[in-house]
């Protein structure tokens, strides 16, 4: 399961420069609004040193990392929800992502125009989020209009319950509240997920700063973003997209040297990937062998058969048992044989809750 994150923000805040760094592609990064017309999709891998260690142990023909898909979408402006700029085309493109990465400009540069005339990250966030709220409100109102009369005349309990939820959503959105910031019951949440509302997705604010401000950990603009994010329980990543763009041109060794010279342990992109992964409650299990060593992404709380189904639907349908050892045990004992001799390898059944770092071999049987 590939993680999808949508990169959004006002024009000229650094989105396309970030995307260039992500994919090492030279998409258009121009100094005017709507330089990015169609969504650009780039796939990167989740940095995981465990995978590198497993590769050294098994020397497989193939090494496959966890996939992380970024979708760069055209800059948003006031009125997008009613068709201004690229309008609803923009908003439709981000309904399918798992998380929102909202790029916020936190640097001064008179040579790069700002669509609103000056630097004010909180105002910029409010503009973008307001358009998202209006877009979600339209979805909710359309659904309510479609089912309310039918629910009343038929007295259908499920439809009536959905009408109650829709009215609650409408009230909150109309008052300017993002859906993810309002508490709902588990039963309500289950129905709300079907609407794929943008403001119900996890948000990460990416504060784009200058190189100098990155080295000192931020500036007054970043502080304002942090305060806002704290109030809504969102995460903040500080990044200099210019530096990330330069890093993307280097090999791994040169990249490490560059970061060491700057006094930075991890690149902003690596931080962004890990934080998004954590926010979505995602974890990793591995399959290993001479043919392939591979990392697989699963959601916390998934059972062994569900994780087997991530590899192939037949694995879940015909699931028998899962042979499992932990990554830590494999490293501690040195190889699979010693793990088994120590009694650390085990067979788990259908109720087993998968853990991060599990190394698995799934037994299954599908009769035709």
mmCIF file of N, CA and C in Angstrom, residues 51-116:
data_model
loop_
_atom_site.group_PDB
_atom_site.id
_atom_site.type_symbol
_atom_site.label_atom_id
_atom_site.label_comp_id
_atom_site.label_asym_id
_atom_site.label_seq_id
_atom_site.Cartn_x
_atom_site.Cartn_y
_atom_site.Cartn_z
ATOM 1 N N UNK A 51 16.209 -2.103 6.308
ATOM 2 C CA UNK A 51 16.162 -2.709 4.983
ATOM 3 C C UNK A 51 17.572 -2.862 4.411
ATOM 4 N N UNK A 52 18.400 -1.868 4.646
ATOM 5 C CA UNK A 52 19.787 -1.926 4.178
ATOM 6 C C UNK A 52 20.534 -3.073 4.874
ATOM 7 N N UNK A 53 20.279 -3.239 6.166
ATOM 8 C CA UNK A 53 20.926 -4.320 6.916
ATOM 9 C C UNK A 53 20.485 -5.685 6.394
ATOM 10 N N UNK A 54 19.191 -5.829 6.128
ATOM 11 C CA UNK A 54 18.668 -7.085 5.596
ATOM 12 C C UNK A 54 19.255 -7.384 4.214
ATOM 13 N N UNK A 55 19.457 -6.342 3.454
ATOM 14 C CA UNK A 55 20.072 -6.524 2.128
ATOM 15 C C UNK A 55 21.487 -7.090 2.272
ATOM 16 N N UNK A 56 22.228 -6.539 3.220
ATOM 17 C CA UNK A 56 23.612 -7.010 3.440
ATOM 18 C C UNK A 56 23.632 -8.465 3.921
ATOM 19 N N UNK A 57 22.587 -8.886 4.641
ATOM 20 C CA UNK A 57 22.531 -10.253 5.165
ATOM 21 C C UNK A 57 22.158 -11.270 4.084
ATOM 22 N N UNK A 58 21.212 -10.896 3.212
ATOM 23 C CA UNK A 58 20.662 -11.860 2.251
ATOM 24 C C UNK A 58 21.234 -11.711 0.828
ATOM 25 N N UNK A 59 21.803 -10.539 0.523
ATOM 26 C CA UNK A 59 22.315 -10.239 -0.827
ATOM 27 C C UNK A 59 21.289 -10.696 -1.883
ATOM 28 N N UNK A 60 20.094 -10.147 -1.859
ATOM 29 C CA UNK A 60 19.035 -10.593 -2.777
ATOM 30 C C UNK A 60 19.221 -10.023 -4.185
ATOM 31 N N UNK A 61 18.486 -10.591 -5.128
ATOM 32 C CA UNK A 61 18.498 -10.063 -6.493
ATOM 33 C C UNK A 61 17.813 -8.706 -6.552
ATOM 34 N N UNK A 62 16.805 -8.524 -5.696
ATOM 35 C CA UNK A 62 16.058 -7.264 -5.693
ATOM 36 C C UNK A 62 15.870 -6.754 -4.262
ATOM 37 N N UNK A 63 15.894 -5.434 -4.129
ATOM 38 C CA UNK A 63 15.607 -4.767 -2.850
ATOM 39 C C UNK A 63 14.497 -3.769 -3.116
ATOM 40 N N UNK A 64 13.373 -3.916 -2.419
ATOM 41 C CA UNK A 64 12.227 -3.046 -2.671
ATOM 42 C C UNK A 64 11.817 -2.349 -1.379
ATOM 43 N N UNK A 65 11.853 -1.026 -1.415
ATOM 44 C CA UNK A 65 11.523 -0.220 -0.234
ATOM 45 C C UNK A 65 10.042 0.127 -0.209
ATOM 46 N N UNK A 66 9.596 0.657 0.924
ATOM 47 C CA UNK A 66 8.247 1.179 1.042
ATOM 48 C C UNK A 66 8.087 2.394 0.132
ATOM 49 N N UNK A 67 6.970 2.462 -0.553
ATOM 50 C CA UNK A 67 6.725 3.549 -1.495
ATOM 51 C C UNK A 67 5.978 4.714 -0.844
ATOM 52 N N UNK A 68 6.358 5.902 -1.215
ATOM 53 C CA UNK A 68 5.715 7.117 -0.729
ATOM 54 C C UNK A 68 5.425 7.977 -1.947
ATOM 55 N N UNK A 69 4.157 8.222 -2.215
ATOM 56 C CA UNK A 69 3.745 8.948 -3.416
ATOM 57 C C UNK A 69 3.360 10.381 -3.074
ATOM 58 N N UNK A 70 4.035 11.323 -3.721
ATOM 59 C CA UNK A 70 3.714 12.739 -3.546
ATOM 60 C C UNK A 70 2.970 13.245 -4.775
ATOM 61 N N UNK A 71 1.911 14.001 -4.543
ATOM 62 C CA UNK A 71 1.177 14.614 -5.640
ATOM 63 C C UNK A 71 1.274 16.126 -5.476
ATOM 64 N N UNK A 72 1.934 16.767 -6.432
ATOM 65 C CA UNK A 72 2.099 18.220 -6.408
ATOM 66 C C UNK A 72 0.960 18.836 -7.200
ATOM 67 N N UNK A 73 0.201 19.715 -6.556
ATOM 68 C CA UNK A 73 -1.013 20.249 -7.174
ATOM 69 C C UNK A 73 -0.917 21.766 -7.289
ATOM 70 N N UNK A 74 -1.490 22.285 -8.356
ATOM 71 C CA UNK A 74 -1.372 23.713 -8.676
ATOM 72 C C UNK A 74 -1.709 24.611 -7.493
ATOM 73 N N UNK A 75 -1.033 25.755 -7.421
ATOM 74 C CA UNK A 75 -1.223 26.699 -6.331
ATOM 75 C C UNK A 75 -2.664 27.151 -6.182
ATOM 76 N N UNK A 76 -3.102 27.217 -4.941
ATOM 77 C CA UNK A 76 -4.468 27.598 -4.620
ATOM 78 C C UNK A 76 -4.546 29.107 -4.416
ATOM 79 N N UNK A 77 -5.691 29.700 -4.784
ATOM 80 C CA UNK A 77 -5.915 31.121 -4.540
ATOM 81 C C UNK A 77 -7.283 31.293 -3.901
ATOM 82 N N UNK A 78 -7.564 32.488 -3.418
ATOM 83 C CA UNK A 78 -8.893 32.779 -2.879
ATOM 84 C C UNK A 78 -9.932 32.511 -3.960
ATOM 85 N N UNK A 79 -11.020 31.877 -3.554
ATOM 86 C CA UNK A 79 -12.104 31.625 -4.497
ATOM 87 C C UNK A 79 -11.992 30.328 -5.262
ATOM 88 N N UNK A 80 -11.010 29.487 -4.917
ATOM 89 C CA UNK A 80 -10.836 28.217 -5.636
ATOM 90 C C UNK A 80 -12.076 27.351 -5.531
ATOM 91 N N UNK A 81 -12.740 27.410 -4.395
ATOM 92 C CA UNK A 81 -13.920 26.562 -4.178
ATOM 93 C C UNK A 81 -15.084 26.953 -5.078
ATOM 94 N N UNK A 82 -15.051 28.180 -5.629
ATOM 95 C CA UNK A 82 -16.106 28.608 -6.555
ATOM 96 C C UNK A 82 -15.550 28.820 -7.958
ATOM 97 N N UNK A 83 -14.372 28.223 -8.217
ATOM 98 C CA UNK A 83 -13.860 28.226 -9.580
ATOM 99 C C UNK A 83 -12.759 29.204 -9.892
ATOM 100 N N UNK A 84 -12.308 29.999 -8.921
ATOM 101 C CA UNK A 84 -11.206 30.926 -9.183
ATOM 102 C C UNK A 84 -9.910 30.146 -9.390
ATOM 103 N N UNK A 85 -8.997 30.707 -10.168
ATOM 104 C CA UNK A 85 -7.734 30.023 -10.459
ATOM 105 C C UNK A 85 -8.031 28.726 -11.182
ATOM 106 N N UNK A 86 -7.559 27.630 -10.624
ATOM 107 C CA UNK A 86 -7.864 26.327 -11.221
ATOM 108 C C UNK A 86 -9.048 25.660 -10.533
ATOM 109 N N UNK A 87 -9.588 26.356 -9.536
ATOM 110 C CA UNK A 87 -10.848 25.969 -8.934
ATOM 111 C C UNK A 87 -10.971 24.536 -8.481
ATOM 112 N N UNK A 88 -12.121 23.960 -8.777
ATOM 113 C CA UNK A 88 -12.448 22.637 -8.257
ATOM 114 C C UNK A 88 -11.580 21.525 -8.808
ATOM 115 N N UNK A 89 -10.898 21.789 -9.927
ATOM 116 C CA UNK A 89 -9.975 20.785 -10.455
ATOM 117 C C UNK A 89 -8.881 20.532 -9.420
ATOM 118 N N UNK A 90 -8.380 21.602 -8.831
ATOM 119 C CA UNK A 90 -7.371 21.493 -7.766
ATOM 120 C C UNK A 90 -7.916 20.688 -6.596
ATOM 121 N N UNK A 91 -9.114 21.055 -6.170
ATOM 122 C CA UNK A 91 -9.663 20.462 -4.963
ATOM 123 C C UNK A 91 -10.010 18.984 -5.158
ATOM 124 N N UNK A 92 -10.461 18.631 -6.351
ATOM 125 C CA UNK A 92 -10.792 17.232 -6.624
ATOM 126 C C UNK A 92 -9.558 16.354 -6.565
ATOM 127 N N UNK A 93 -8.424 16.891 -6.974
ATOM 128 C CA UNK A 93 -7.193 16.102 -7.038
ATOM 129 C C UNK A 93 -6.651 15.713 -5.673
ATOM 130 N N UNK A 94 -7.014 16.434 -4.627
ATOM 131 C CA UNK A 94 -6.451 16.114 -3.312
ATOM 132 C C UNK A 94 -7.407 15.309 -2.433
ATOM 133 N N UNK A 95 -8.564 14.922 -2.978
ATOM 134 C CA UNK A 95 -9.495 14.122 -2.182
ATOM 135 C C UNK A 95 -9.026 12.684 -2.036
ATOM 136 N N UNK A 96 -8.137 12.245 -2.913
ATOM 137 C CA UNK A 96 -7.725 10.844 -2.910
ATOM 138 C C UNK A 96 -6.478 10.574 -2.073
ATOM 139 N N UNK A 97 -5.861 11.622 -1.510
ATOM 140 C CA UNK A 97 -4.613 11.420 -0.771
ATOM 141 C C UNK A 97 -4.887 11.030 0.679
ATOM 142 N N UNK A 98 -3.853 10.485 1.335
ATOM 143 C CA UNK A 98 -3.965 10.067 2.735
ATOM 144 C C UNK A 98 -3.683 11.210 3.703
ATOM 145 N N UNK A 99 -2.820 12.129 3.282
ATOM 146 C CA UNK A 99 -2.421 13.240 4.151
ATOM 147 C C UNK A 99 -2.168 14.486 3.313
ATOM 148 N N UNK A 100 -2.276 15.634 3.951
ATOM 149 C CA UNK A 100 -2.053 16.914 3.291
ATOM 150 C C UNK A 100 -0.750 17.525 3.796
ATOM 151 N N UNK A 101 0.138 17.861 2.868
ATOM 152 C CA UNK A 101 1.356 18.602 3.205
ATOM 153 C C UNK A 101 1.153 20.021 2.691
ATOM 154 N N UNK A 102 0.923 20.950 3.602
ATOM 155 C CA UNK A 102 0.649 22.333 3.225
ATOM 156 C C UNK A 102 1.930 23.165 3.347
ATOM 157 N N UNK A 103 2.456 23.564 2.201
ATOM 158 C CA UNK A 103 3.701 24.334 2.171
ATOM 159 C C UNK A 103 3.391 25.793 2.460
ATOM 160 N N UNK A 104 4.120 26.362 3.411
ATOM 161 C CA UNK A 104 3.892 27.732 3.837
ATOM 162 C C UNK A 104 5.195 28.523 3.687
ATOM 163 N N UNK A 105 5.119 29.638 3.035
ATOM 164 C CA UNK A 105 6.323 30.452 2.827
ATOM 165 C C UNK A 105 6.690 31.205 4.095
ATOM 166 N N UNK A 106 7.902 30.940 4.572
ATOM 167 C CA UNK A 106 8.399 31.594 5.793
ATOM 168 C C UNK A 106 9.745 32.259 5.518
ATOM 169 N N UNK A 107 9.921 32.798 4.350
ATOM 170 C CA UNK A 107 11.170 33.484 4.011
ATOM 171 C C UNK A 107 10.858 34.747 3.206
ATOM 172 N N UNK A 108 11.732 35.729 3.336
ATOM 173 C CA UNK A 108 11.625 36.979 2.582
ATOM 174 C C UNK A 108 12.499 36.869 1.332
ATOM 175 N N UNK A 109 11.988 37.309 0.203
ATOM 176 C CA UNK A 109 12.771 37.390 -1.031
ATOM 177 C C UNK A 109 12.022 38.296 -1.997
ATOM 178 N N UNK A 110 12.550 39.508 -2.176
ATOM 179 C CA UNK A 110 11.844 40.492 -3.005
ATOM 180 C C UNK A 110 11.786 40.084 -4.469
ATOM 181 N N UNK A 111 12.646 39.131 -4.854
ATOM 182 C CA UNK A 111 12.661 38.689 -6.255
ATOM 183 C C UNK A 111 11.600 37.633 -6.555
ATOM 184 N N UNK A 112 10.994 37.082 -5.506
ATOM 185 C CA UNK A 112 9.944 36.080 -5.706
ATOM 186 C C UNK A 112 8.627 36.662 -5.214
ATOM 187 N N UNK A 113 7.723 36.922 -6.146
ATOM 188 C CA UNK A 113 6.481 37.591 -5.794
ATOM 189 C C UNK A 113 5.608 36.708 -4.914
ATOM 190 N N UNK A 114 4.831 37.346 -4.056
ATOM 191 C CA UNK A 114 3.850 36.630 -3.237
ATOM 192 C C UNK A 114 2.470 37.043 -3.715
ATOM 193 N N UNK A 115 1.616 36.078 -3.961
ATOM 194 C CA UNK A 115 0.309 36.352 -4.540
ATOM 195 C C UNK A 115 -0.528 37.302 -3.680
ATOM 196 N N UNK A 116 -0.244 37.352 -2.359
ATOM 197 C CA UNK A 116 -0.977 38.235 -1.463
ATOM 198 C C UNK A 116 -0.214 39.529 -1.148
#
